[in-house]
């Protein structure tokens, strides 16, 4: 593997983690938005708070990681994408700002009315952000971003592939969030809420499965290079996605929430990785390859040092945060190692 | 304004949008950098002295930091995008030269976000001492993050780590670019500035409370700890700033000339021009103080201070904004230093400045003053570097986006930031109100329990 490919792979790992972790946070907005009024709505919204509250900021940082890897490792491609995709990126950014701030503000809002206002903004912006990121991916993957930048500022993201990408991103996020929230509700012992979430998640899961495979047809016509990649190098991953996605639904139906989570994550990972493999070796499809977009080799090497640092410093802490936030809601009886009375065995202290 | 005719349509809106989002974020970033350390000191006091007042303050500040850091995380993301959206000419050509510090900053942001999550979630879940220690990575991440971000800015002032051959960037040395000659002082100046800002803003909140008669132990402690931290920063800052000013002046004579409002070179010993503006090349309404200029800007009794006539007109920065914001920063910094010294002298003599209403009134103002000083410091150094984005390498007109319609995004950013500021202010004030009313844990307004009660109340009424 060449140096640029290594850095691109490290960056793409960030894309996958962002899609899975932040995707689930964004998707929570859908359930929050449709939670309804009254006590049952309040229960669901409080569950969303507990579920994503401690982790969303850390999950969000993967986006920063992707951006800095992109502009440092592949500055030409970054500048080209930013100038052409100005509008959807600005809109996604608006969603990010409104989502993060209104989520934090809702938590401490003094009155129900204010909380409802912040909550609506949080939930709504949670859905527009993945949509616009999906259109960005569609523009890149369908070869609409000229290497010199300043391409078509509208057609680059309003086109069949982008729209499929946007819809797919939203449903995937909602599906993932549904799995996570259902599992969280079940672990907290709230069966009524868990069942409500489970039914919705099953419906969303079926819908996103349909979108993935129906969406393939417009993409086949609209993005020939990506399609060829998807049907050759990416084909095994699409199969994995299909099987894992179906298994997720079965596990969810059978209330095996742990397995549902594992397969759900695997399915989304396979879809995103399929896109990456499908457009390899292009960074901007038909316009700029990974090699062609790469910055100075010395900088790429330095980036790999930073990635290694991230693996050593960030990942153990991140795992600890996830374990802590999963362990604390109620005392889990079936998971002794995570009991709140003995949270000292952290990866950090083990070092 | 002859320059504007040849510049891309995106230049002015890009500069305005960057200034707005950076000016907004820098306040929250300062909280991200300095607030964990202040919280650590308070929390440590609570644990070591078993002090319930300190513990109450710590819990409150933790909640405030949760809110401020969330807004700071997203406003920082705006800047990451804007690097490319507004400055493609900089990022496309120099992304691989200046990017590595940004990547490391990303790491420290990660560490900060993760440990913030652990700290906020760890209340009553982690053993107290372990819980306290989880703040430490946040403070360290603040140092590293500040270093990295200012490293990029210092690189823009002192570009190194690459060679330009016929306009093509070659021989890139990212670590050399990161550890450029200007980075240490610029980092120190910003880091200390963050402590001034946060310490004085937080202590000002409690000073306002004491002015309204809430002179309990909580308010006194809530004032004193952040004020003590800010005091150290306020006393160090003039020296750091002076060193940095000397360095900037030696490297960027046009910036020094604009700082000092010198249309022509002043022979030594040069006077210091207090205030004043340049109108048609003439200095107006300035108060000259003889001989001080050489000392301040050259560290010498009789060295001449360069004027704008040493650089071509096309390379001159906007003088008046640079000069006034520079002197505003120094003026406020000096005033704050004097007041801090007076406070601790009075305490040493056994007097209690916290019973002095004039001191309390000033303390309320000190927070906003520190914010103004920080903002005007950035204005001075950024505007003073113009027309260059990268000093004598890349002009701002070549860095900016060539797209039209950027005023729309500027307007959008302005509206969103205004709404966000109003929302944050309303919620922060309501938090203080509920704490005073005894709702220490800030019960959620939409939790199942409160929704049920509200519904009952509505039903009954």
mmCIF file of N, CA, C and O in Angstrom, chain A residues 42-43 46 49 54 57-58 60 62 71-72 75 78 82-83 86 90 93 96-97 101 104-106 108-112 114-115 150 153 295-296 298-299 310 317-318 320-321 324-325 328 340 344 348, chain B residues 17 63 67 69-70 74 77-78 80-81 84-85 88 91-92 95-96 99 102 107 110 114-116 118 121 125-126 130 172 174 401-404 406 409 413 420 426-427 430 434 445-446 448 451:
data_model
loop_
_atom_site.group_PDB
_atom_site.id
_atom_site.type_symbol
_atom_site.label_atom_id
_atom_site.label_comp_id
_atom_site.label_asym_id
_atom_site.label_seq_id
_atom_site.Cartn_x
_atom_site.Cartn_y
_atom_site.Cartn_z
ATOM 1 N N UNK A 42 -42.225 12.102 26.980
ATOM 2 C CA UNK A 42 -41.203 12.555 27.922
ATOM 3 C C UNK A 42 -40.229 11.429 28.237
ATOM 4 O O UNK A 42 -39.020 11.642 28.333
ATOM 5 N N UNK A 43 -40.765 10.207 28.354
ATOM 6 C CA UNK A 43 -39.880 9.075 28.647
ATOM 7 C C UNK A 43 -38.887 8.853 27.515
ATOM 8 O O UNK A 43 -37.702 8.657 27.740
ATOM 9 N N UNK A 46 -36.280 11.639 27.396
ATOM 10 C CA UNK A 46 -35.292 11.483 28.464
ATOM 11 C C UNK A 46 -34.329 10.344 28.140
ATOM 12 O O UNK A 46 -33.125 10.439 28.399
ATOM 13 N N UNK A 49 -31.795 11.677 25.777
ATOM 14 C CA UNK A 49 -30.818 12.456 26.548
ATOM 15 C C UNK A 49 -29.765 11.563 27.189
ATOM 16 O O UNK A 49 -28.572 11.817 27.086
ATOM 17 N N UNK A 54 -23.804 11.726 26.982
ATOM 18 C CA UNK A 54 -22.376 11.689 27.336
ATOM 19 C C UNK A 54 -21.450 11.500 26.135
ATOM 20 O O UNK A 54 -20.267 11.764 26.242
ATOM 21 N N UNK A 57 -20.598 14.485 21.795
ATOM 22 C CA UNK A 57 -19.504 15.391 21.450
ATOM 23 C C UNK A 57 -18.281 14.614 20.978
ATOM 24 O O UNK A 57 -17.637 14.983 20.006
ATOM 25 N N UNK A 58 -17.976 13.526 21.687
ATOM 26 C CA UNK A 58 -16.836 12.705 21.267
ATOM 27 C C UNK A 58 -17.088 12.123 19.883
ATOM 28 O O UNK A 58 -16.201 12.107 19.026
ATOM 29 N N UNK A 60 -18.888 13.394 17.604
ATOM 30 C CA UNK A 60 -18.839 14.503 16.643
ATOM 31 C C UNK A 60 -17.404 14.796 16.197
ATOM 32 O O UNK A 60 -17.170 15.216 15.066
ATOM 33 N N UNK A 62 -15.143 12.968 15.313
ATOM 34 C CA UNK A 62 -14.693 12.213 14.133
ATOM 35 C C UNK A 62 -14.829 13.043 12.864
ATOM 36 O O UNK A 62 -14.071 12.879 11.915
ATOM 37 N N UNK A 71 -7.880 17.840 4.517
ATOM 38 C CA UNK A 71 -7.201 19.025 3.979
ATOM 39 C C UNK A 71 -5.689 18.939 4.136
ATOM 40 O O UNK A 71 -4.954 19.529 3.363
ATOM 41 N N UNK A 72 -5.225 18.165 5.129
ATOM 42 C CA UNK A 72 -3.780 18.040 5.282
ATOM 43 C C UNK A 72 -3.211 17.007 4.314
ATOM 44 O O UNK A 72 -2.164 17.222 3.703
ATOM 45 N N UNK A 75 -4.955 18.166 0.048
ATOM 46 C CA UNK A 75 -5.459 19.546 0.014
ATOM 47 C C UNK A 75 -6.183 19.911 -1.280
ATOM 48 O O UNK A 75 -7.189 20.619 -1.229
ATOM 49 N N UNK A 78 -9.661 18.543 -1.249
ATOM 50 C CA UNK A 78 -10.444 19.238 -0.236
ATOM 51 C C UNK A 78 -10.932 20.582 -0.770
ATOM 52 O O UNK A 78 -12.126 20.904 -0.692
ATOM 53 N N UNK A 82 -14.811 21.635 -1.440
ATOM 54 C CA UNK A 82 -15.390 22.712 -0.637
ATOM 55 C C UNK A 82 -15.952 23.826 -1.528
ATOM 56 O O UNK A 82 -16.980 24.409 -1.206
ATOM 57 N N UNK A 83 -15.250 24.138 -2.614
ATOM 58 C CA UNK A 83 -15.751 25.228 -3.451
ATOM 59 C C UNK A 83 -16.998 24.799 -4.219
ATOM 60 O O UNK A 83 -17.933 25.577 -4.365
ATOM 61 N N UNK A 86 -20.317 23.971 -1.779
ATOM 62 C CA UNK A 86 -20.494 25.007 -0.766
ATOM 63 C C UNK A 86 -21.880 24.947 -0.118
ATOM 64 O O UNK A 86 -22.013 24.964 1.106
ATOM 65 N N UNK A 90 -22.619 23.970 3.741
ATOM 66 C CA UNK A 90 -23.074 25.054 4.619
ATOM 67 C C UNK A 90 -24.369 24.635 5.326
ATOM 68 O O UNK A 90 -24.555 24.923 6.511
ATOM 69 N N UNK A 93 -23.624 22.090 7.919
ATOM 70 C CA UNK A 93 -22.975 22.791 9.024
ATOM 71 C C UNK A 93 -24.009 23.489 9.902
ATOM 72 O O UNK A 93 -23.933 23.441 11.132
ATOM 73 N N UNK A 96 -25.467 20.973 12.044
ATOM 74 C CA UNK A 96 -24.567 20.571 13.128
ATOM 75 C C UNK A 96 -24.608 21.579 14.274
ATOM 76 O O UNK A 96 -24.708 21.216 15.451
ATOM 77 N N UNK A 97 -24.550 22.867 13.897
ATOM 78 C CA UNK A 97 -24.541 23.915 14.913
ATOM 79 C C UNK A 97 -25.841 23.899 15.701
ATOM 80 O O UNK A 97 -25.855 23.922 16.934
ATOM 81 N N UNK A 101 -26.024 22.721 19.729
ATOM 82 C CA UNK A 101 -26.327 23.733 20.732
ATOM 83 C C UNK A 101 -27.727 23.536 21.299
ATOM 84 O O UNK A 101 -27.924 23.642 22.513
ATOM 85 N N UNK A 104 -27.845 20.729 23.864
ATOM 86 C CA UNK A 104 -27.288 21.114 25.166
ATOM 87 C C UNK A 104 -28.215 22.095 25.883
ATOM 88 O O UNK A 104 -28.375 22.032 27.099
ATOM 89 N N UNK A 105 -28.824 23.001 25.109
ATOM 90 C CA UNK A 105 -29.690 24.002 25.740
ATOM 91 C C UNK A 105 -30.976 23.362 26.271
ATOM 92 O O UNK A 105 -31.484 23.758 27.315
ATOM 93 N N UNK A 106 -31.483 22.362 25.542
ATOM 94 C CA UNK A 106 -32.727 21.748 25.997
ATOM 95 C C UNK A 106 -32.558 21.116 27.374
ATOM 96 O O UNK A 106 -33.447 21.206 28.221
ATOM 97 N N UNK A 108 -31.002 21.969 29.913
ATOM 98 C CA UNK A 108 -31.133 22.873 31.056
ATOM 99 C C UNK A 108 -32.226 23.914 30.854
ATOM 100 O O UNK A 108 -32.268 24.911 31.561
ATOM 101 N N UNK A 109 -33.088 23.701 29.865
ATOM 102 C CA UNK A 109 -34.147 24.684 29.633
ATOM 103 C C UNK A 109 -35.064 24.748 30.850
ATOM 104 O O UNK A 109 -35.409 23.722 31.427
ATOM 105 N N UNK A 110 -35.460 25.965 31.237
ATOM 106 C CA UNK A 110 -36.218 26.117 32.484
ATOM 107 C C UNK A 110 -37.682 25.684 32.366
ATOM 108 O O UNK A 110 -38.263 25.231 33.344
ATOM 109 N N UNK A 111 -38.291 25.865 31.209
ATOM 110 C CA UNK A 111 -39.712 25.557 31.104
ATOM 111 C C UNK A 111 -39.943 24.515 30.023
ATOM 112 O O UNK A 111 -39.109 24.303 29.148
ATOM 113 N N UNK A 112 -41.107 23.913 30.087
ATOM 114 C CA UNK A 112 -41.449 22.897 29.102
ATOM 115 C C UNK A 112 -41.513 23.498 27.700
ATOM 116 O O UNK A 112 -41.067 22.904 26.728
ATOM 117 N N UNK A 114 -39.889 26.084 26.469
ATOM 118 C CA UNK A 114 -38.542 26.283 25.918
ATOM 119 C C UNK A 114 -37.910 24.955 25.529
ATOM 120 O O UNK A 114 -37.298 24.830 24.472
ATOM 121 N N UNK A 115 -38.097 23.966 26.404
ATOM 122 C CA UNK A 115 -37.511 22.661 26.115
ATOM 123 C C UNK A 115 -38.088 22.110 24.816
ATOM 124 O O UNK A 115 -37.389 21.499 24.010
ATOM 125 N N UNK A 150 -14.787 24.809 -7.977
ATOM 126 C CA UNK A 150 -15.781 25.714 -8.552
ATOM 127 C C UNK A 150 -16.611 25.044 -9.640
ATOM 128 O O UNK A 150 -16.823 25.588 -10.716
ATOM 129 N N UNK A 153 -22.591 24.455 -8.725
ATOM 130 C CA UNK A 153 -22.880 24.541 -7.296
ATOM 131 C C UNK A 153 -24.240 23.956 -6.932
ATOM 132 O O UNK A 153 -24.553 23.786 -5.757
ATOM 133 N N UNK A 295 -0.943 15.221 -0.755
ATOM 134 C CA UNK A 295 0.002 16.280 -0.427
ATOM 135 C C UNK A 295 1.413 15.721 -0.301
ATOM 136 O O UNK A 295 1.699 14.596 -0.728
ATOM 137 N N UNK A 296 2.291 16.517 0.300
ATOM 138 C CA UNK A 296 3.703 16.143 0.396
ATOM 139 C C UNK A 296 3.875 14.853 1.200
ATOM 140 O O UNK A 296 3.195 14.653 2.216
ATOM 141 N N UNK A 298 6.197 13.961 3.198
ATOM 142 C CA UNK A 298 6.596 14.195 4.593
ATOM 143 C C UNK A 298 5.368 14.469 5.459
ATOM 144 O O UNK A 298 5.288 14.035 6.609
ATOM 145 N N UNK A 299 4.400 15.185 4.894
ATOM 146 C CA UNK A 299 3.186 15.485 5.641
ATOM 147 C C UNK A 299 2.343 14.235 5.835
ATOM 148 O O UNK A 299 1.776 14.015 6.912
ATOM 149 N N UNK A 310 -3.428 8.862 17.941
ATOM 150 C CA UNK A 310 -4.864 8.774 18.214
ATOM 151 C C UNK A 310 -5.233 7.383 18.694
ATOM 152 O O UNK A 310 -6.024 7.220 19.626
ATOM 153 N N UNK A 317 -9.506 5.827 25.790
ATOM 154 C CA UNK A 317 -10.381 6.726 26.542
ATOM 155 C C UNK A 317 -11.797 6.668 25.994
ATOM 156 O O UNK A 317 -12.780 6.701 26.747
ATOM 157 N N UNK A 318 -11.894 6.568 24.671
ATOM 158 C CA UNK A 318 -13.211 6.521 24.039
ATOM 159 C C UNK A 318 -13.956 5.254 24.448
ATOM 160 O O UNK A 318 -15.145 5.289 24.796
ATOM 161 N N UNK A 320 -13.495 3.611 27.134
ATOM 162 C CA UNK A 320 -13.866 3.756 28.538
ATOM 163 C C UNK A 320 -15.138 4.589 28.678
ATOM 164 O O UNK A 320 -16.046 4.252 29.450
ATOM 165 N N UNK A 321 -15.211 5.685 27.899
ATOM 166 C CA UNK A 321 -16.398 6.537 27.955
ATOM 167 C C UNK A 321 -17.644 5.746 27.563
ATOM 168 O O UNK A 321 -18.681 5.834 28.225
ATOM 169 N N UNK A 324 -18.514 3.397 30.344
ATOM 170 C CA UNK A 324 -19.069 4.113 31.495
ATOM 171 C C UNK A 324 -20.502 4.530 31.222
ATOM 172 O O UNK A 324 -21.392 4.331 32.050
ATOM 173 N N UNK A 325 -20.741 5.090 30.030
ATOM 174 C CA UNK A 325 -22.078 5.598 29.761
ATOM 175 C C UNK A 325 -23.077 4.458 29.584
ATOM 176 O O UNK A 325 -24.264 4.631 29.782
ATOM 177 N N UNK A 328 -23.906 3.016 33.527
ATOM 178 C CA UNK A 328 -24.360 3.765 34.686
ATOM 179 C C UNK A 328 -25.848 3.953 34.845
ATOM 180 O O UNK A 328 -26.301 4.330 35.902
ATOM 181 N N UNK A 340 -21.148 -0.145 38.647
ATOM 182 C CA UNK A 340 -20.678 1.196 38.961
ATOM 183 C C UNK A 340 -19.824 1.276 40.215
ATOM 184 O O UNK A 340 -19.142 2.269 40.414
ATOM 185 N N UNK A 344 -13.001 1.173 38.226
ATOM 186 C CA UNK A 344 -11.598 1.587 38.200
ATOM 187 C C UNK A 344 -10.785 0.862 37.146
ATOM 188 O O UNK A 344 -9.749 1.329 36.726
ATOM 189 N N UNK A 348 -7.298 3.132 30.634
ATOM 190 C CA UNK A 348 -6.260 4.129 30.886
ATOM 191 C C UNK A 348 -5.367 3.699 32.026
ATOM 192 O O UNK A 348 -4.157 3.847 31.987
ATOM 193 N N UNK B 17 -17.187 36.876 7.446
ATOM 194 C CA UNK B 17 -17.732 35.656 8.044
ATOM 195 C C UNK B 17 -16.696 34.985 8.935
ATOM 196 O O UNK B 17 -17.014 34.493 10.022
ATOM 197 N N UNK B 63 -21.958 21.929 35.115
ATOM 198 C CA UNK B 63 -23.140 22.027 34.244
ATOM 199 C C UNK B 63 -22.951 23.146 33.216
ATOM 200 O O UNK B 63 -23.266 22.986 32.037
ATOM 201 N N UNK B 67 -22.665 23.010 28.923
ATOM 202 C CA UNK B 67 -23.387 23.807 27.933
ATOM 203 C C UNK B 67 -22.426 24.598 27.036
ATOM 204 O O UNK B 67 -22.534 24.578 25.807
ATOM 205 N N UNK B 69 -19.250 24.109 26.430
ATOM 206 C CA UNK B 69 -18.382 23.290 25.584
ATOM 207 C C UNK B 69 -19.160 22.736 24.388
ATOM 208 O O UNK B 69 -18.603 22.570 23.306
ATOM 209 N N UNK B 70 -20.443 22.464 24.596
ATOM 210 C CA UNK B 70 -21.236 21.967 23.469
ATOM 211 C C UNK B 70 -21.322 23.033 22.382
ATOM 212 O O UNK B 70 -21.093 22.762 21.199
ATOM 213 N N UNK B 74 -19.465 22.992 18.446
ATOM 214 C CA UNK B 74 -20.055 23.199 17.124
ATOM 215 C C UNK B 74 -19.538 24.482 16.478
ATOM 216 O O UNK B 74 -19.344 24.519 15.255
ATOM 217 N N UNK B 77 -16.394 23.629 14.890
ATOM 218 C CA UNK B 77 -16.600 22.881 13.653
ATOM 219 C C UNK B 77 -16.868 23.824 12.493
ATOM 220 O O UNK B 77 -16.402 23.608 11.374
ATOM 221 N N UNK B 78 -17.609 24.891 12.768
ATOM 222 C CA UNK B 78 -17.861 25.894 11.735
ATOM 223 C C UNK B 78 -16.537 26.383 11.158
ATOM 224 O O UNK B 78 -16.364 26.464 9.937
ATOM 225 N N UNK B 80 -13.648 24.855 11.106
ATOM 226 C CA UNK B 80 -12.991 23.822 10.301
ATOM 227 C C UNK B 80 -13.533 23.831 8.875
ATOM 228 O O UNK B 80 -12.781 23.768 7.913
ATOM 229 N N UNK B 81 -14.843 23.909 8.753
ATOM 230 C CA UNK B 81 -15.429 23.951 7.423
ATOM 231 C C UNK B 81 -15.026 25.230 6.699
ATOM 232 O O UNK B 81 -14.733 25.211 5.504
ATOM 233 N N UNK B 84 -11.974 25.664 4.461
ATOM 234 C CA UNK B 84 -12.079 25.279 3.062
ATOM 235 C C UNK B 84 -13.122 26.077 2.296
ATOM 236 O O UNK B 84 -12.923 26.447 1.146
ATOM 237 N N UNK B 85 -14.264 26.329 2.946
ATOM 238 C CA UNK B 85 -15.351 27.009 2.247
ATOM 239 C C UNK B 85 -14.969 28.441 1.892
ATOM 240 O O UNK B 85 -15.328 28.939 0.829
ATOM 241 N N UNK B 88 -10.271 28.550 0.114
ATOM 242 C CA UNK B 88 -9.735 27.439 -0.693
ATOM 243 C C UNK B 88 -8.353 27.746 -1.253
ATOM 244 O O UNK B 88 -7.546 26.834 -1.443
ATOM 245 N N UNK B 91 -6.030 26.718 1.621
ATOM 246 C CA UNK B 91 -6.004 25.302 1.970
ATOM 247 C C UNK B 91 -5.556 24.445 0.794
ATOM 248 O O UNK B 91 -4.847 23.454 0.966
ATOM 249 N N UNK B 92 -5.979 24.775 -0.419
ATOM 250 C CA UNK B 92 -5.600 23.973 -1.570
ATOM 251 C C UNK B 92 -4.095 23.979 -1.805
ATOM 252 O O UNK B 92 -3.508 22.961 -2.154
ATOM 253 N N UNK B 95 -2.441 23.380 2.399
ATOM 254 C CA UNK B 95 -3.053 22.463 3.357
ATOM 255 C C UNK B 95 -2.061 21.470 3.941
ATOM 256 O O UNK B 95 -2.068 21.192 5.134
ATOM 257 N N UNK B 96 -1.171 20.954 3.092
ATOM 258 C CA UNK B 96 -0.230 19.958 3.609
ATOM 259 C C UNK B 96 0.954 20.595 4.334
ATOM 260 O O UNK B 96 1.728 19.892 4.981
ATOM 261 N N UNK B 99 -1.228 21.740 7.893
ATOM 262 C CA UNK B 99 -2.285 20.875 8.405
ATOM 263 C C UNK B 99 -1.954 20.051 9.633
ATOM 264 O O UNK B 99 -2.842 19.726 10.418
ATOM 265 N N UNK B 102 -3.162 21.166 12.934
ATOM 266 C CA UNK B 102 -4.616 21.017 13.007
ATOM 267 C C UNK B 102 -4.991 19.575 13.344
ATOM 268 O O UNK B 102 -5.942 19.323 14.095
ATOM 269 N N UNK B 107 -6.822 15.840 17.752
ATOM 270 C CA UNK B 107 -6.616 14.856 18.823
ATOM 271 C C UNK B 107 -6.959 15.450 20.182
ATOM 272 O O UNK B 107 -7.623 14.815 20.999
ATOM 273 N N UNK B 110 -10.514 15.733 20.700
ATOM 274 C CA UNK B 110 -11.021 14.413 21.034
ATOM 275 C C UNK B 110 -10.883 14.159 22.530
ATOM 276 O O UNK B 110 -11.845 13.782 23.216
ATOM 277 N N UNK B 114 -13.965 13.655 25.092
ATOM 278 C CA UNK B 114 -14.144 12.373 25.772
ATOM 279 C C UNK B 114 -14.127 12.564 27.285
ATOM 280 O O UNK B 114 -15.002 12.094 28.007
ATOM 281 N N UNK B 115 -13.129 13.313 27.761
ATOM 282 C CA UNK B 115 -13.027 13.452 29.215
ATOM 283 C C UNK B 115 -14.098 14.373 29.775
ATOM 284 O O UNK B 115 -14.499 14.231 30.927
ATOM 285 N N UNK B 116 -14.585 15.298 28.949
ATOM 286 C CA UNK B 116 -15.739 16.074 29.402
ATOM 287 C C UNK B 116 -16.918 15.133 29.615
ATOM 288 O O UNK B 116 -17.621 15.212 30.632
ATOM 289 N N UNK B 118 -16.777 11.968 30.265
ATOM 290 C CA UNK B 118 -16.499 11.144 31.456
ATOM 291 C C UNK B 118 -16.739 11.945 32.725
ATOM 292 O O UNK B 118 -17.386 11.478 33.663
ATOM 293 N N UNK B 121 -20.486 12.771 33.229
ATOM 294 C CA UNK B 121 -21.249 11.572 33.524
ATOM 295 C C UNK B 121 -20.762 10.895 34.801
ATOM 296 O O UNK B 121 -21.478 10.108 35.409
ATOM 297 N N UNK B 125 -20.812 8.634 40.153
ATOM 298 C CA UNK B 125 -20.591 7.295 39.606
ATOM 299 C C UNK B 125 -19.143 6.865 39.792
ATOM 300 O O UNK B 125 -18.858 5.682 39.878
ATOM 301 N N UNK B 126 -18.216 7.840 39.805
ATOM 302 C CA UNK B 126 -16.804 7.523 39.987
ATOM 303 C C UNK B 126 -16.401 7.887 41.408
ATOM 304 O O UNK B 126 -16.982 8.796 42.003
ATOM 305 N N UNK B 130 -10.786 9.838 41.698
ATOM 306 C CA UNK B 130 -10.664 9.442 40.283
ATOM 307 C C UNK B 130 -11.419 10.446 39.419
ATOM 308 O O UNK B 130 -10.951 10.900 38.372
ATOM 309 N N UNK B 172 8.293 20.264 1.536
ATOM 310 C CA UNK B 172 7.446 20.532 2.698
ATOM 311 C C UNK B 172 7.990 19.830 3.933
ATOM 312 O O UNK B 172 8.274 18.634 3.907
ATOM 313 N N UNK B 174 6.539 19.537 7.533
ATOM 314 C CA UNK B 174 5.400 19.930 8.374
ATOM 315 C C UNK B 174 5.778 20.245 9.817
ATOM 316 O O UNK B 174 5.197 21.148 10.428
ATOM 317 N N UNK B 401 -12.246 32.692 -1.337
ATOM 318 C CA UNK B 401 -13.074 31.998 -2.319
ATOM 319 C C UNK B 401 -13.406 32.941 -3.470
ATOM 320 O O UNK B 401 -13.586 34.145 -3.281
ATOM 321 N N UNK B 402 -13.500 32.378 -4.681
ATOM 322 C CA UNK B 402 -13.865 33.180 -5.838
ATOM 323 C C UNK B 402 -15.367 33.098 -6.105
ATOM 324 O O UNK B 402 -15.851 33.620 -7.102
ATOM 325 N N UNK B 403 -16.092 32.416 -5.218
ATOM 326 C CA UNK B 403 -17.530 32.250 -5.432
ATOM 327 C C UNK B 403 -18.274 33.551 -5.189
ATOM 328 O O UNK B 403 -17.841 34.394 -4.395
ATOM 329 N N UNK B 404 -19.404 33.677 -5.853
ATOM 330 C CA UNK B 404 -20.299 34.794 -5.564
ATOM 331 C C UNK B 404 -21.336 34.322 -4.550
ATOM 332 O O UNK B 404 -21.466 33.129 -4.285
ATOM 333 N N UNK B 406 -21.497 34.830 -1.328
ATOM 334 C CA UNK B 406 -21.079 34.491 0.034
ATOM 335 C C UNK B 406 -21.779 35.352 1.083
ATOM 336 O O UNK B 406 -21.829 34.983 2.256
ATOM 337 N N UNK B 409 -24.324 33.325 2.916
ATOM 338 C CA UNK B 409 -23.882 32.459 4.005
ATOM 339 C C UNK B 409 -23.454 33.300 5.212
ATOM 340 O O UNK B 409 -23.669 32.920 6.357
ATOM 341 N N UNK B 413 -24.929 32.781 8.896
ATOM 342 C CA UNK B 413 -24.093 32.570 10.078
ATOM 343 C C UNK B 413 -24.416 33.611 11.144
ATOM 344 O O UNK B 413 -24.542 33.295 12.333
ATOM 345 N N UNK B 420 -28.246 31.597 18.648
ATOM 346 C CA UNK B 420 -27.550 30.723 19.587
ATOM 347 C C UNK B 420 -27.130 31.496 20.838
ATOM 348 O O UNK B 420 -27.252 31.001 21.957
ATOM 349 N N UNK B 426 -30.338 33.034 27.682
ATOM 350 C CA UNK B 426 -31.602 32.768 28.386
ATOM 351 C C UNK B 426 -31.444 31.554 29.303
ATOM 352 O O UNK B 426 -31.819 31.589 30.481
ATOM 353 N N UNK B 427 -30.855 30.490 28.776
ATOM 354 C CA UNK B 427 -30.763 29.259 29.572
ATOM 355 C C UNK B 427 -29.774 29.438 30.725
ATOM 356 O O UNK B 427 -30.058 29.031 31.856
ATOM 357 N N UNK B 430 -31.406 31.366 33.412
ATOM 358 C CA UNK B 430 -32.424 30.577 34.111
ATOM 359 C C UNK B 430 -31.770 29.562 35.052
ATOM 360 O O UNK B 430 -32.299 29.264 36.117
ATOM 361 N N UNK B 434 -32.601 29.325 38.971
ATOM 362 C CA UNK B 434 -33.080 28.109 39.647
ATOM 363 C C UNK B 434 -32.135 27.680 40.760
ATOM 364 O O UNK B 434 -32.569 27.144 41.773
ATOM 365 N N UNK B 445 -37.049 19.963 32.527
ATOM 366 C CA UNK B 445 -38.402 20.476 32.340
ATOM 367 C C UNK B 445 -39.275 19.496 31.570
ATOM 368 O O UNK B 445 -40.484 19.657 31.506
ATOM 369 N N UNK B 446 -38.648 18.499 30.949
ATOM 370 C CA UNK B 446 -39.432 17.587 30.113
ATOM 371 C C UNK B 446 -39.270 16.136 30.555
ATOM 372 O O UNK B 446 -39.568 15.220 29.795
ATOM 373 N N UNK B 448 -40.307 12.746 32.521
ATOM 374 C CA UNK B 448 -41.658 12.217 32.728
ATOM 375 C C UNK B 448 -42.328 12.787 33.975
ATOM 376 O O UNK B 448 -43.490 13.178 33.920
ATOM 377 N N UNK B 451 -43.349 16.463 33.416
ATOM 378 C CA UNK B 451 -44.424 16.577 32.434
ATOM 379 C C UNK B 451 -45.746 16.186 33.075
ATOM 380 O O UNK B 451 -46.766 16.852 32.893
#
